XYZ file of C-alpha atoms in Angstrom:
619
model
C -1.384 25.693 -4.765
C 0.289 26.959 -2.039
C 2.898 24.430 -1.314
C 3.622 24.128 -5.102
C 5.082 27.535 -4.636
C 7.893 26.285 -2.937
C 9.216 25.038 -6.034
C 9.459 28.644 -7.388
C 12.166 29.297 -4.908
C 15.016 29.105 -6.819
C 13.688 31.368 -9.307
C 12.817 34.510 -6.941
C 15.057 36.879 -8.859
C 12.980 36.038 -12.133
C 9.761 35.797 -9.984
C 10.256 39.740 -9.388
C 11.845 41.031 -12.836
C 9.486 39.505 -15.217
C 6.495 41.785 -13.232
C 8.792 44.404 -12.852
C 9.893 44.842 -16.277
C 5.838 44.576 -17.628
C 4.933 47.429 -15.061
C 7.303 48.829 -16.634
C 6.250 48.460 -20.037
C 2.562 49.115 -18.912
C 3.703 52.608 -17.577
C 5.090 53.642 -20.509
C 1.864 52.206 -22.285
C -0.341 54.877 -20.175
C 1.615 57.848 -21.356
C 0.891 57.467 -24.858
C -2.972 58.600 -24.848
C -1.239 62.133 -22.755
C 0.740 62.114 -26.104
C -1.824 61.834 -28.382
C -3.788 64.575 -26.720
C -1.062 66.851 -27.134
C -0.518 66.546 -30.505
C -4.291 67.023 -31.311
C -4.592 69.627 -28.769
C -1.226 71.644 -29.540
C 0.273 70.241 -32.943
C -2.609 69.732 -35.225
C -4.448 72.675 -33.551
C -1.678 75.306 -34.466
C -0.818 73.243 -37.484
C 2.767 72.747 -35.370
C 4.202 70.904 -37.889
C 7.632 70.105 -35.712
C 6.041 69.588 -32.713
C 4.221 67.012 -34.206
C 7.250 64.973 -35.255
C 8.766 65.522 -31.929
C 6.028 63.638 -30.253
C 5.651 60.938 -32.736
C 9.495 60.306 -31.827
C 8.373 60.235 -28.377
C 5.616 57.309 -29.395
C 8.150 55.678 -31.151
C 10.180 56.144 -28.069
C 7.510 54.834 -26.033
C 7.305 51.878 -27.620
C 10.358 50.583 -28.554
C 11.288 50.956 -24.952
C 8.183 49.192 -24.471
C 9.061 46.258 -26.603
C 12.567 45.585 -24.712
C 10.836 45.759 -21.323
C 8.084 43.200 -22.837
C 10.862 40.879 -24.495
C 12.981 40.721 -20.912
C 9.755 39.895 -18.797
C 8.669 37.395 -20.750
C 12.194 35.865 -21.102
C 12.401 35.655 -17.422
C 8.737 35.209 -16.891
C 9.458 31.766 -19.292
C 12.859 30.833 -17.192
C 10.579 30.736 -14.285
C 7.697 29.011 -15.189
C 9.715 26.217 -17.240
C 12.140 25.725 -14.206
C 9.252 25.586 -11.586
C 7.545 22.937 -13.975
C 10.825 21.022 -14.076
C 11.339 20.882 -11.033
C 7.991 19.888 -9.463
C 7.658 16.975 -12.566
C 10.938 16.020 -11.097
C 9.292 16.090 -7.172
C 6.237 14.358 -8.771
C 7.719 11.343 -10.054
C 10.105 11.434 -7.092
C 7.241 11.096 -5.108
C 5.220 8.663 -6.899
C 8.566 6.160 -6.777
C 8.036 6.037 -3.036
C 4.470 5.229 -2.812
C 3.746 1.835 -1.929
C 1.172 -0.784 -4.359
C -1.626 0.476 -2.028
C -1.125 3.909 -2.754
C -0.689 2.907 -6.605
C -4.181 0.508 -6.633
C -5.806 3.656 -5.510
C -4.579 6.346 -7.307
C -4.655 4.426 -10.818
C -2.021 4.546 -13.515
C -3.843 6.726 -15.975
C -4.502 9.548 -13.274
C -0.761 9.572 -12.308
C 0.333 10.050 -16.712
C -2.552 13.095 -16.670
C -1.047 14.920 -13.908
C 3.016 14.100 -14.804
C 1.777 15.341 -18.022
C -1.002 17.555 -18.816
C -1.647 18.873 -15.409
C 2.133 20.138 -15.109
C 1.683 22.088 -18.174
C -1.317 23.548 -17.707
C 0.090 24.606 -14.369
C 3.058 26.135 -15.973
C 1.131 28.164 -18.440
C -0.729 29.463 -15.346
C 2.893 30.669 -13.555
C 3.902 31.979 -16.821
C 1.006 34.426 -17.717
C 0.246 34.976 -14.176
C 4.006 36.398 -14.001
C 3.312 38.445 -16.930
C 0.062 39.486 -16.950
C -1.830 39.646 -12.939
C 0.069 42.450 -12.138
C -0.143 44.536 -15.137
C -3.619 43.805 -16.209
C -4.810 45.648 -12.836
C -2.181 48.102 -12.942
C -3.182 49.450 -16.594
C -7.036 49.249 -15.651
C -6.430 50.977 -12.220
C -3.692 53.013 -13.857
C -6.356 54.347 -16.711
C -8.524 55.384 -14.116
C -6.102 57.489 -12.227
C -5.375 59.367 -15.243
C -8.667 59.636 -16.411
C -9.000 61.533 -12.920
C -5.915 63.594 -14.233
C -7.935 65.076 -17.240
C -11.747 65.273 -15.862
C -13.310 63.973 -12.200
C -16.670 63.962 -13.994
C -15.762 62.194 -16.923
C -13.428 59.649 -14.640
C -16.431 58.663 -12.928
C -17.410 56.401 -15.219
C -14.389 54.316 -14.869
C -15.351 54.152 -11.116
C -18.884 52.603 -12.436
C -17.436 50.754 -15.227
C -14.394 48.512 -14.053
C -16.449 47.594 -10.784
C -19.112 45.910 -12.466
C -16.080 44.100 -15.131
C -14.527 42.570 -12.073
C -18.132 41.038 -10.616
C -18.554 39.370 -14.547
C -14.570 38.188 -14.393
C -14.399 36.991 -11.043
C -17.749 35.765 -11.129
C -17.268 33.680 -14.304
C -13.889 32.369 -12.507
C -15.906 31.125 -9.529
C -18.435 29.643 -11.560
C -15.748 27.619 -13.933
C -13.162 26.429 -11.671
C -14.789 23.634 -10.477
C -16.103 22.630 -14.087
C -12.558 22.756 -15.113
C -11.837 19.444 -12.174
C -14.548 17.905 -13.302
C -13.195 18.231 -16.977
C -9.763 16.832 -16.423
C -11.309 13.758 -14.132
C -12.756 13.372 -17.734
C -9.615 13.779 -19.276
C -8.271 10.837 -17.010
C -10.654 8.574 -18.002
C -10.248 9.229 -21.607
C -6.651 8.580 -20.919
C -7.289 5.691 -19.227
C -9.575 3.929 -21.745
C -7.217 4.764 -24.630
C -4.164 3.658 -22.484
C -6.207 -0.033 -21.912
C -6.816 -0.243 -25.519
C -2.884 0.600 -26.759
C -1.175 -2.228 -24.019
C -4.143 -4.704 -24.957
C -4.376 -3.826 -28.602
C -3.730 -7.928 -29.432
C -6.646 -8.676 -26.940
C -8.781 -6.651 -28.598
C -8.166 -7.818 -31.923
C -7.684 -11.375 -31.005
C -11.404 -11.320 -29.734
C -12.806 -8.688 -32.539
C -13.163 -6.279 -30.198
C -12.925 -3.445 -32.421
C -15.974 -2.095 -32.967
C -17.331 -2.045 -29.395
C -13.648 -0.661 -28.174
C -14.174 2.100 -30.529
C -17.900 3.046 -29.515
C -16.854 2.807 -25.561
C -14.143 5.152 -26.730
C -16.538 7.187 -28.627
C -18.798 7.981 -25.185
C -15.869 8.578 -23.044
C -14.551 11.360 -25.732
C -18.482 12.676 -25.834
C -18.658 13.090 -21.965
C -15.110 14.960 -22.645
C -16.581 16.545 -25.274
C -19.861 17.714 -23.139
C -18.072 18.471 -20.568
C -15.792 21.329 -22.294
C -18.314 22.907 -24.334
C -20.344 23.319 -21.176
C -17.276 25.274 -19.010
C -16.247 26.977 -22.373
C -19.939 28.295 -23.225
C -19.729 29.976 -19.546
C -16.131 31.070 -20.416
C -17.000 32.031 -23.608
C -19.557 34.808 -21.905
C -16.285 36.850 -20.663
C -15.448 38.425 -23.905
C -18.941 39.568 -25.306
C -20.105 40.725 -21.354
C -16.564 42.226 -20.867
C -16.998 44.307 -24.371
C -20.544 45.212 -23.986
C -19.650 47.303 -20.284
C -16.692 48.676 -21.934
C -18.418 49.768 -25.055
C -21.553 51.167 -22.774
C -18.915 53.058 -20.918
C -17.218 54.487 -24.274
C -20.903 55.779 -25.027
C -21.037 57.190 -21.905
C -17.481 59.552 -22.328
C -18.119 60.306 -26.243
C -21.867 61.121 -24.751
C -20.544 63.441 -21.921
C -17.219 64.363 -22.985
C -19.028 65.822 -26.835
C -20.928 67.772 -24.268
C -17.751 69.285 -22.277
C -16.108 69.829 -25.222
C -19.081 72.377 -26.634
C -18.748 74.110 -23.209
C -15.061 74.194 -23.163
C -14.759 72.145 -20.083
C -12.774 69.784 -21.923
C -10.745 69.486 -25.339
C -10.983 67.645 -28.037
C -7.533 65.794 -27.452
C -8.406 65.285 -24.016
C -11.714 63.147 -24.764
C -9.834 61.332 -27.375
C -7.396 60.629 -24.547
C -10.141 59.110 -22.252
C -11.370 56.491 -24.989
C -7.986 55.312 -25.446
C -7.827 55.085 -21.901
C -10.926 53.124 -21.976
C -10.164 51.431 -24.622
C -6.762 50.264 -22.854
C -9.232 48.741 -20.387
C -10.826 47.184 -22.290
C -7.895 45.496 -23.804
C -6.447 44.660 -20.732
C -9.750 43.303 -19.075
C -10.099 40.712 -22.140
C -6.337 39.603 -21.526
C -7.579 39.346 -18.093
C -10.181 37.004 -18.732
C -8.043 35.087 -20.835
C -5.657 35.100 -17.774
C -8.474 34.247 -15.504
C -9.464 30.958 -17.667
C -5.880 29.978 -17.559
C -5.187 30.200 -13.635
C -8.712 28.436 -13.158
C -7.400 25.436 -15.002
C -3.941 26.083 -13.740
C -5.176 25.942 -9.724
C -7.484 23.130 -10.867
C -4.616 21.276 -11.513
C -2.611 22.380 -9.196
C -5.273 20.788 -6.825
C -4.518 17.399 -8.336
C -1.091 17.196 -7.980
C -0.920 18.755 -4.688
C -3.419 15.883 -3.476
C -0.912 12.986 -4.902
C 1.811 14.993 -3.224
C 0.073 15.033 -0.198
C -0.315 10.953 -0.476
C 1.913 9.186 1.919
C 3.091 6.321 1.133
C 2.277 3.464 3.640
C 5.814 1.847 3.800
C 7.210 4.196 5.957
C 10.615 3.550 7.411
C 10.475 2.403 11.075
C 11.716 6.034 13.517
C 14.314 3.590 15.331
C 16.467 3.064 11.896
C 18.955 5.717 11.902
C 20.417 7.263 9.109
C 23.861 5.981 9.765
C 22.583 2.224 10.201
C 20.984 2.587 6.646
C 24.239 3.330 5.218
C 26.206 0.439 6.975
C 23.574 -1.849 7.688
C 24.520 -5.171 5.697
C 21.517 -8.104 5.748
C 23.307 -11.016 6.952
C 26.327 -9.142 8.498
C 27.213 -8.240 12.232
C 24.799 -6.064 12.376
C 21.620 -8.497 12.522
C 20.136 -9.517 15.659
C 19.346 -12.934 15.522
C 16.503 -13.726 17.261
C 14.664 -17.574 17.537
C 11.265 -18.326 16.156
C 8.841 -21.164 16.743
C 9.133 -23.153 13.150
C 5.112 -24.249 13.296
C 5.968 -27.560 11.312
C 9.284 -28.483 13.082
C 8.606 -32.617 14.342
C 10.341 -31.512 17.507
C 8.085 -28.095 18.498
C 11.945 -26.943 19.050
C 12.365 -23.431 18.568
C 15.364 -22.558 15.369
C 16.625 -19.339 13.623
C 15.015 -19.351 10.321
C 15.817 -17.211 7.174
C 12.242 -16.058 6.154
C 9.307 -16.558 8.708
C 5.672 -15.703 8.302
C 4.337 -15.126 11.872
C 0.548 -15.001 12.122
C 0.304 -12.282 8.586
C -2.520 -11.597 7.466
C -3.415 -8.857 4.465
C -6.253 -6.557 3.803
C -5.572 -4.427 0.729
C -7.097 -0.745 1.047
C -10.800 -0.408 0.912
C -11.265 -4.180 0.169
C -13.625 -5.265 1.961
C -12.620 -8.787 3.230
C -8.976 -9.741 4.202
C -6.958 -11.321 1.205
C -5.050 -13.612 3.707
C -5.403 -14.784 6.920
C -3.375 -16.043 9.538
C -0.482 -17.192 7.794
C 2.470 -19.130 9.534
C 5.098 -20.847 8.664
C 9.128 -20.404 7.904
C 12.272 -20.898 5.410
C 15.689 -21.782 6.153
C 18.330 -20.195 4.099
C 18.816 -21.830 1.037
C 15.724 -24.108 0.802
C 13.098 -23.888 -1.933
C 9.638 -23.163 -0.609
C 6.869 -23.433 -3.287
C 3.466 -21.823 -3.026
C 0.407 -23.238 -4.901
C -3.345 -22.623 -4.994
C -6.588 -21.474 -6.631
C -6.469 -17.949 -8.929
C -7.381 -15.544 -6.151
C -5.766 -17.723 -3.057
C -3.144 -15.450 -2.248
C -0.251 -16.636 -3.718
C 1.272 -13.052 -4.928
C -0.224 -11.094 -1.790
C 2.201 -13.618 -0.004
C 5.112 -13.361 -1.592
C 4.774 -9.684 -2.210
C 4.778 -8.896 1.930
C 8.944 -9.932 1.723
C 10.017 -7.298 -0.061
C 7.293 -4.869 1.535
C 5.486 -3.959 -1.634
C 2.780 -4.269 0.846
C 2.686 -4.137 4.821
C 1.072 -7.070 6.669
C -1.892 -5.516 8.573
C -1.661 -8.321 11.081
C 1.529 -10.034 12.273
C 4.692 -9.801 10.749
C 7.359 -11.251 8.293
C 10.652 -11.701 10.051
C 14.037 -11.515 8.151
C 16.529 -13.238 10.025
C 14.575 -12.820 13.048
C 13.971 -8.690 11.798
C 10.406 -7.716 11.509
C 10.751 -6.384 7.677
C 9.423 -3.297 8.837
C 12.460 -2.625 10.723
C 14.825 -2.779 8.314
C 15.669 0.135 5.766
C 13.746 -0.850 2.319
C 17.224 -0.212 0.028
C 18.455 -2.524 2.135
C 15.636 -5.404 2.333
C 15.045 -4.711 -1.581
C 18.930 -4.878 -2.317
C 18.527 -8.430 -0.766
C 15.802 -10.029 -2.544
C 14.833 -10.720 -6.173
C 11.534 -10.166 -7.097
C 10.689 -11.489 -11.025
C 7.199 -10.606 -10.843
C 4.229 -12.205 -12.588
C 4.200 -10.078 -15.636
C 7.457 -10.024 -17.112
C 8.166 -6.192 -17.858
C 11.535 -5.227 -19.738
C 12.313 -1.312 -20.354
C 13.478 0.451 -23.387
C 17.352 0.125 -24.151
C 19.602 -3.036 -24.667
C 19.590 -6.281 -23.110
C 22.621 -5.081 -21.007
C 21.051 -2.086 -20.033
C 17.949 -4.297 -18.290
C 20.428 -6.683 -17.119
C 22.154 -4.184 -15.368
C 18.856 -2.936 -13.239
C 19.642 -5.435 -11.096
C 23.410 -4.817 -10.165
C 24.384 -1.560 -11.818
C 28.581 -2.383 -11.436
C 27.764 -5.966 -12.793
C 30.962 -7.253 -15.153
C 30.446 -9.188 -18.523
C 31.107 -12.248 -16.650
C 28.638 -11.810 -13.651
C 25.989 -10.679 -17.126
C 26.478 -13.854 -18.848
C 26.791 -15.933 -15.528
C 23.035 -14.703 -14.725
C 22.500 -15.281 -18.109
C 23.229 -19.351 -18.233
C 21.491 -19.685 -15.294
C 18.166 -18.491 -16.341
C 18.709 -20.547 -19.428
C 18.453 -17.418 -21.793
C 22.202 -17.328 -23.200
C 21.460 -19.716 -25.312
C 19.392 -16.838 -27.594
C 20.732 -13.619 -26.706
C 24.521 -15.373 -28.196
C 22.243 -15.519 -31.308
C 21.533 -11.959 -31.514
C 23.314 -9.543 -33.365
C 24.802 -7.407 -30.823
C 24.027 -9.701 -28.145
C 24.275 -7.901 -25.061
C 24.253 -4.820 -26.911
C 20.869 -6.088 -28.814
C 18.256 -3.550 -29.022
C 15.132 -4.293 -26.313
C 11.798 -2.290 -27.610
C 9.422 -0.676 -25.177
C 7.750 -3.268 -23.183
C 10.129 -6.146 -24.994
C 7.990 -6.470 -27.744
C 10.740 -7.886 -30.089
C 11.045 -10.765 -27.419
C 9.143 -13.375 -27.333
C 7.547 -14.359 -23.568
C 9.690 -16.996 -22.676
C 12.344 -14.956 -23.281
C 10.987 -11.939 -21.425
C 10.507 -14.100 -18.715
C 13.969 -15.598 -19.075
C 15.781 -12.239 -19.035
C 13.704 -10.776 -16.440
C 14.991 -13.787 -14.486
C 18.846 -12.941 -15.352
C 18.259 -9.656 -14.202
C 17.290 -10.266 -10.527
C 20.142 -13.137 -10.734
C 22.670 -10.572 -11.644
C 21.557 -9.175 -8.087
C 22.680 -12.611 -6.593
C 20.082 -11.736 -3.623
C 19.701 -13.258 -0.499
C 16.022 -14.508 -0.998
C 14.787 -14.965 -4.780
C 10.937 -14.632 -5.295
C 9.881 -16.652 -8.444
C 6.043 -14.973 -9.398
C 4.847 -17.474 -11.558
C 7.504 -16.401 -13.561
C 7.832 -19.572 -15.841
C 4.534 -20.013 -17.098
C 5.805 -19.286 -20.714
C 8.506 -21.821 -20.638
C 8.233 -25.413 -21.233
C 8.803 -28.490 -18.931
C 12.591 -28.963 -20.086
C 13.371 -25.375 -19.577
C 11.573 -24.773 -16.260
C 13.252 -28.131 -14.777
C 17.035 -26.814 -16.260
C 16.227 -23.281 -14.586
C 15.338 -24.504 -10.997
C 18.191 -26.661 -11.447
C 20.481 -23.932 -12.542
C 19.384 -21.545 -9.172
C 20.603 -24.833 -7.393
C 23.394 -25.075 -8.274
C 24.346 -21.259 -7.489
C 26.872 -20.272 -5.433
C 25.514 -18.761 -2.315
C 21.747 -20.204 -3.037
C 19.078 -17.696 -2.369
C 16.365 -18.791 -0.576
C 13.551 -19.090 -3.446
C 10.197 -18.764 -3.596
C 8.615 -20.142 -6.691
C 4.668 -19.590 -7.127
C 3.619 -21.208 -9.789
C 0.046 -23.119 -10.871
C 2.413 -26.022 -11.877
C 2.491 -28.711 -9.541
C 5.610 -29.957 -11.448
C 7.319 -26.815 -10.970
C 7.125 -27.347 -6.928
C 7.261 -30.743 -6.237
C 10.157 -31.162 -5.491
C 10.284 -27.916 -3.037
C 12.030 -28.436 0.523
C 8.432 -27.070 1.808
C 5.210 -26.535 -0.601
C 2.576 -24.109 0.824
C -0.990 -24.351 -0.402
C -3.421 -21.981 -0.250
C -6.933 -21.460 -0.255
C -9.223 -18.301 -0.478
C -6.268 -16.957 1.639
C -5.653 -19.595 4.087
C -2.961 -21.816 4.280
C -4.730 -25.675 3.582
C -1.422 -27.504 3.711
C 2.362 -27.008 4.045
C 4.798 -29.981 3.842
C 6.472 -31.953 1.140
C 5.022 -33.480 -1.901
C 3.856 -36.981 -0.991
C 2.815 -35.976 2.261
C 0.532 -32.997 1.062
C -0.239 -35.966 -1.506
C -1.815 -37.648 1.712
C -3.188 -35.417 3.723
C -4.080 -32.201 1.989
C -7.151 -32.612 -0.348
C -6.692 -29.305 -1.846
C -3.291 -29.921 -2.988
C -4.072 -33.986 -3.998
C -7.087 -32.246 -6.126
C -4.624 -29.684 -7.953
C -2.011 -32.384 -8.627
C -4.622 -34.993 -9.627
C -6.401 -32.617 -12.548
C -2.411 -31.759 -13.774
C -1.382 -35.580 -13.730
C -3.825 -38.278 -14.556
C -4.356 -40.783 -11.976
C -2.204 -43.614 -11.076
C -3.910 -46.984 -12.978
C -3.162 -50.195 -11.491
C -0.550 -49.451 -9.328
C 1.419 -47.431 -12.542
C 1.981 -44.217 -12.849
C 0.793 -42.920 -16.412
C 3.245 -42.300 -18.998
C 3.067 -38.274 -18.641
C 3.352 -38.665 -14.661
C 5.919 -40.848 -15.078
C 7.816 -38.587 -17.260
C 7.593 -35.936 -15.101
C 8.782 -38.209 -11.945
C 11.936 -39.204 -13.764
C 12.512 -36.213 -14.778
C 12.220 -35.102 -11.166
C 14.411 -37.878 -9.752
C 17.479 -36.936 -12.155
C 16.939 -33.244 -11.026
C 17.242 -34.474 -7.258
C 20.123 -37.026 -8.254
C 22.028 -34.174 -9.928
């Protein structure tokens, strides 16, 4: 909680004057019993009836002043607690941008939308009450004491007894809760997360009739909730009735000793009336207290949660000999670079050549797995040539591709950028150079310029529609009304998936990157359409180096280099017919895509395929 403080810097002035004005208020709150006992003692006593109207104008007084003192600290007590929330949302998110896909696979989406959400608010209702109410809870309940001692010592004891034994029940109930109140909002994250599964899957579910058993595994995470919060809230719920019980065993106690001063004379009548609305203020306060208390237990308990994501370091941390000057002028490909030679593992000569992208000895564990995802993995790509990557589900075709652009760091080894370890170059840089279209195709709320324009933000209409052609989607957005300016919903729901997929290909075009990673990204699209869109990145001016991963053995078989994978090691790299040869894992992919050769002939799908191939290469 203590570092989340820091965030309330900005807002010291309001920090101080929204307790400073409630003291004040409380103050004036502690002179009204003294009033009260005057007029019963003086006014009505001598049947005064002026000096009874004098000092209800003084409790008028009282509090109306009291009222503009409350109004201004809660005004600045709210200034404070919605800027510090602002602020540390804005810190959050910051913060969870940088963290790498490790830190993300870990943390979990559904915990990270609790705490940017629900955790942040709870803390702010903690910094707002605690700004208006910890100070001058204590200060009326001390403050009531102190003039209790003002009227009687004897009587004022029992405030000594009393208020004591309230702060064991509140403090003790606190101690008791807090860590109830974790366990309640880890609850709270899996409720979150169950109903956030079933809202992005909602056609899965109802594809497979799913309905039903979605709804009772719903049903028990809610009732755990459920359990969970009447449990902390039963102990919670104990504050009031204990807290009222002491107070009211206390008010016995004055009326029981202060009837007795009064038939002695030692005290008056307006005087004991005084000390039960002194005790009474206690208990007043003490119950807003508890009410406080609940509220900073959940607040810190949260506070907890987002101070441990905050305290997450991201994995992908810049290498300490990249100054900040060389991030700014740093250009990939420019003078800057330091070429540097590599050992090509399939070059016929065993000569040593620069190479644009080169694996050297990687290999991946992902964080707490317990066996490496890939393993030893060498090989290289010249600028401009097409590598394709192909293999089993699980053979570690992403894991590859995703070490480029350092959405993970290679554990062992490296992957060398013009002869650059990866890691040594800033990440706006590296990421400025490469074009990720990842497996899932993802478009974001907004227009299908406004995606478009992710991937170069001072991109021209020409450069838009440019990208456009070449990942065969202007064909449909010319169709649209608006067409650039054509509404996207949340997610790209109004698309279809080929053309998600064929948009979220424009937009890392419109980057025109240096390397171009391909995730599977044209599973949706059919034969024609794949063929015209590898064609198309061709064709480009400046051609990116790409890396296509795909299941499709049509899609890379006509790659300069094809890698194949299996259960993370590489089974095969070459060209098509020699892989064709020599690598049985790739001959057994290819053979249950294409049906085998008959007599010497190609079938008429393979055949289709290979002509269609040949007029690619021709073109």
């Amino acid at each position: 909680m203590k570092s989340l403080l820091s965030y309330l810097k900005d807002y010291k002035k309001e920090s101080v004057l929204g307790p400073l004005f409630k003291l004040l208020e409380a103050s004036f709150e502690l002179f009204v019993p003294l009033v009260m006992s005057a007029i019963i003692d003086t006014g009505i006593a001598n049947r005064d009836t002026g000096y009874i109207v004098r000092m209800c104008g003084i409790l008028v007084a009282l509090g109306l002043i009291g009222l503009v003192c409350s109004i201004t600290a809660q005004y600045f007590a709210a200034k404070a607690a919605v800027g510090f929330a602002t602020k540390l949302r804005h810190a959050l998110f910051a913060h969870i941008q940088g963290l790498s896909y490790s830190e993300m696979d870990v943390l979990g989406t559904s915990t990270l939308i609790t705490r940017m959400t629900s955790d942040i608010n709870q803390v702010q209702n903690g910094v707002n009450l605690t700004l208006r109410l910890l100070l001058r809870s204590p200060f009326v309940v001390f403050g009531a004491m102190v003039m209790a001692f003002t009227i009687d010592w004897r009587a004022a004891m029992i405030f000594v007894v009393v208020i004591p034994v309230l702060c064991v029940v509140v403090f003790g109930i606190m101690l008791i809760s807090m860590p109830l109140y974790k366990k309640v909002q880890k609850a709270l994250d899996r409720v979150l997360g169950t109903t956030r599964e079933n809202l992005t899957g909602v056609r899965v579910v109802r594809a497979f009739n799913r309905e039903k058993n979605e709804t009772m595994r719903f049903e028990q995470e809610n009732e755990t909730l459920t359990h969970m919060q009447m449990s902390v809230g039963r102990i919670s719920a104990l504050m009031n009735p204990v807290t009222y019980v002491i107070v009211n065993a206390g008010l016995l106690a004055i009326l029981w000793q202060g009837g007795g001063a009064v038939d002695t004379g030692r005290l008056s009548q307006g005087q004991v009336v005084a000390l039960v609305n002194y005790m009474s203020q206690i208990l007043v306060e003490l119950i807003k207290m508890a009410n406080l208390i609940i509220t900073i237990t959940k607040a810190m308990a949260c506070a907890g949660r987002i101070e441990n994501v905050l305290q997450e370091r991201s994995s992908l941390a810049e290498a300490p000999g990249v100054r900040a000057e060389e991030k700014k002028a740093e250009a990939l490909g420019g003078q800057a670079q330091k070429a540097r030679f590599i050992k090509h593992p399939q070059n016929e000569s065993g000569k040593c050549r620069p190479a644009g992208i080169a694996f050297c000895h990687v290999s991946l564990t992902y964080k707490n797995a317990g066996a490496k995802s890939l393993t030893d993995i060498c090989f290289a790509a010249e600028p401009g040539q097409t590598i394709g990557i192909i293999g089993g589900t699980g053979s570690g075709k992403s894991s590859l591709v995703n070490l480029i652009p350092r959405f993970y760091d290679a554990t062992d080894g490296s992957v060398l950028l013009d002869g650059r370890d990866v890691r040594e170059i800033p990440l706006a840089s590296l990421r400025q150079a490469v074009g990720v279209v990842p497996q899932k195709a993802q478009l974001f709320s907004g227009t299908i310029r406004s995606n478009l324009l992710w991937g170069n933000e001072k991109a021209g209409e020409d450069e838009l529609w440019a990208a456009l052609a070449a990942a065969q989607a202007k064909e449909f957005v010319e169709k649209k009304e608006g067409r650039l300016d054509a509404p996207v919903a949340q997610g790209g729901q109004n698309f279809s998936g080929g053309q998600k997929q064929r948009l979220t290909i424009a937009r890392a075009l419109v980057r025109k990157p240096r390397v171009l990673i391909l995730d599977d990204s044209a599973s949706a699209l059919d034969f024609a359409t794949d063929a015209a869109l590898r064609k198309s990145i061709r064709e480009m001016e400046n051609a990116p180096t790409v890396f296509i991963v795909s299941q499709r053995a049509s899609s890379i078989r006509y790659a300069d280099q094809i890698v194949v994978l299996e259960d993370g090691h590489v089974a095969g790299i070459g060209r098509h017919e020699a892989l064709l040869a020599d690598c049985p894992v790739y001959r057994e992919i290819y053979e249950s895509q294409f049906e085998k050769a008959k007599d010497g002939e190609a079938s008429g799908k393979d055949l289709k395929t290979q002509g269609r191939g040949e007029e690619e290469r021709r073109q």
